[in-house]
Amino acid sequence: MRKFHIVLVMLACIQNASAKNPLPSWNDGQAKQSIITFVDRVTAEDSESFVPVDERIAVFDNDGTLWCEFPLPNQAAFALDEIKRMLPENPEWKDEPAVAGLISGDVASLKADHNAGLIKLLALTHAGITPDTFDSRVENWLQTAKHPRFDCSYRKVIYQPMLELLEYLRTNQFETWIVSGGGQDFMRVFAEETYGIPPQQIIGSYGKLKYELIDGKPMLTKTLDSLFVDDKEGKPVAIAQFIGRRPIACFGNSDGDQAMMEYTTIDNPRPSFGLIVHHTDADREYAYDSNPSSSGKLTTALEAAPQRGWTVVDMKQDWKTVFPDQADEGL
Amino acid sequence: MRKFHIVLVMLACIQNASAKNPLPSWNDGQAKQSIITFVDRVTAEDSESFVPVDERIAVFDNDGTLWCEFPLPNQAAFALDEIKRMLPENPEWKDEPAVAGLISGDVASLKADHNAGLIKLLALTHAGITPDTFDSRVENWLQTAKHPRFDCSYRKVIYQPMLELLEYLRTNQFETWIVSGGGQDFMRVFAEETYGIPPQQIIGSYGKLKYELIDGKPMLTKTLDSLFVDDKEGKPVAIAQFIGRRPIACFGNSDGDQAMMEYTTIDNPRPSFGLIVHHTDADREYAYDSNPSSSGKLTTALEAAPQRGWTVVDMKQDWKTVFPDQADEGL
Ligand SMILES: [Ca+2]
Ligand SMILES: [Ca+2]
């Protein structure tokens, strides 16, 4: 008992040390201050606003919140690269309208007919294979593909201030989750190393798997059956289904996150916090909101922010650096 | 760095102290020994069988593995009690064949026509309400209902040896999960307090939720849409979907667990462990396998056990006590 107490005291010392300047890539200002004020409130023991450790759940969108989503969501870039990689061995794919549209550069047509083209491309690149095969394809792509503007691995177009925020929350005994419209399996390949978030804390869109014993060995196959799209109203639904507990902090960047922001912050018996990353920095990253050329449309959630008390991050003003490499040596 | 090292040393001391007699309600014998041998193997640093902490995932079935499933699965007892409780205010329910069958004691007819009667009862008791309403109904039931044979709360017909096993695994830095055919929301009401397993580590059967803003407030409603049945092949599918990582230890009691036992133990690159609880103790609990009067049929998994190297617990021989109260004062 005494030993355990000593351990707790020492853990507390370590935490205080690393908490001295918890968000170095954030400029001083209202956004940074609102985060720190919230964390101080819910971790202050003997206060009414204290939240027990078990209930410190924080949920993060991924595309545009933790990493860049321009000029295309990174997973779409992966799917397009995969089609091109596999086309020589599957020449019949050229007769697919979706693939033909892709080759001719007519990406817009993929969205016609309820995204029929996109779903066809997903079927060719994300289904009919084992999770292990899929994972190694994603891994290979991440090791070779480069972001067209920043000319670096997609693993590096992540936001340094958000990495610090994840770490700061975990230091304060929050459990950090991803709740993204992106593919669950796709994110699980890199999120543990990149964000420190293990697979079981990553919720995304997913299709049902098929399980069989083949030649006496267990085999899972990815399918697009019962496709669950983890976006908009799907986000609070998935949170209830996977976590079973209401978050107290929510971080997003688009109207697709509005439902989980509402679910987190309205009528929550616990103190709660919502934050929107507003992309305002065309020089260092991108500037977009109501009319993005990629994903990330932000109109109604931005309008609702003042009334809801959500913090809006002005990327240009609030972030000292955008990507991790800038912090060290320039991008 | 030095401080951190001291903390690690002290944590190790604490673990050693509590590990001296980790499974006191297990009789010495092959079953107990196989558990300890496995845990020692995967936690021995500098050994080839060492498994990193992140990959120490253990999955447990619930009904018949962590708590009693006779004379009815406890959740079925809840549904029946709920129908009876609500019937006076819903007299029209009497015209439902499922409810009429229930009142007349004809429980078998509920399974006719692909479980149509059971699904109707589920719809009346598990859907069309918010998760909060459902949770408080389960909570009320747990506080008042008594197990018909043991005349105690359903919260107490849990297996003391399995509680010790959960704790032993967690002490050795395993993450313990439930993967059960029972309802996810039902288990999440009591599993944290009862088993020390938080909601986000509980996988079960579930229907899709509906999310809406009603009068400006976020509202989730339980439905039976897209019902996912977390049994048989559904178990490895759900493990891949929720955890995204292959378990190294699996605990079950019926053929419904065979697929996740296979998924855990066959062709796993890590050392792995499977264990079946065989109900052999009609005096202290129940004895059943191939022809149970409730759930829990155990034939093919029991046959496969020797070939697969799965440990089979003989409840009568291997467990010193069955329920927690016996350990203190007799049941
Ligand atoms: Ca986004
Ligand atoms: Ca069972």
JSON list of C-alpha atoms in Angstrom, two decimals, chain A residues 10 22 37 44 69 86 106 155 158 179-180 187 207 218 239 252 259 296 304 312 324:
[
{"chain": "A", "resi": 10, "resn": "MET", "atom": "CA", "xyz": [6.36, 9.69, -8.65]},
{"chain": "A", "resi": 22, "resn": "PRO", "atom": "CA", "xyz": [2.21, 21.08, -23.13]},
{"chain": "A", "resi": 37, "resn": "THR", "atom": "CA", "xyz": [-8.67, 25.63, -19.24]},
{"chain": "A", "resi": 44, "resn": "ALA", "atom": "CA", "xyz": [-8.92, 19.32, -10.78]},
{"chain": "A", "resi": 69, "resn": "GLU", "atom": "CA", "xyz": [-7.04, 15.93, -46.87]},
{"chain": "A", "resi": 86, "resn": "MET", "atom": "CA", "xyz": [-2.82, -3.50, -60.53]},
{"chain": "A", "resi": 106, "resn": "ASP", "atom": "CA", "xyz": [-12.62, 12.31, -65.07]},
{"chain": "A", "resi": 155, "resn": "ARG", "atom": "CA", "xyz": [2.81, 9.80, -42.99]},
{"chain": "A", "resi": 158, "resn": "ILE", "atom": "CA", "xyz": [0.09, 15.23, -40.13]},
{"chain": "A", "resi": 179, "resn": "VAL", "atom": "CA", "xyz": [-13.90, 8.54, -35.26]},
{"chain": "A", "resi": 180, "resn": "SER", "atom": "CA", "xyz": [-13.48, 9.09, -38.98]},
{"chain": "A", "resi": 187, "resn": "MET", "atom": "CA", "xyz": [-6.17, 3.98, -40.56]},
{"chain": "A", "resi": 207, "resn": "GLY", "atom": "CA", "xyz": [-17.64, -3.47, -44.49]},
{"chain": "A", "resi": 218, "resn": "PRO", "atom": "CA", "xyz": [-8.71, -19.36, -40.05]},
{"chain": "A", "resi": 239, "resn": "ILE", "atom": "CA", "xyz": [-19.38, 6.11, -30.72]},
{"chain": "A", "resi": 252, "resn": "GLY", "atom": "CA", "xyz": [-13.25, 17.85, -36.03]},
{"chain": "A", "resi": 259, "resn": "ALA", "atom": "CA", "xyz": [-23.39, 15.40, -35.10]},
{"chain": "A", "resi": 296, "resn": "GLY", "atom": "CA", "xyz": [-14.04, 18.88, -45.67]},
{"chain": "A", "resi": 304, "resn": "ALA", "atom": "CA", "xyz": [-23.16, 26.79, -34.94]},
{"chain": "A", "resi": 312, "resn": "VAL", "atom": "CA", "xyz": [-12.58, 27.41, -33.68]},
{"chain": "A", "resi": 324, "resn": "PRO", "atom": "CA", "xyz": [6.22, 17.94, -37.76]}
]
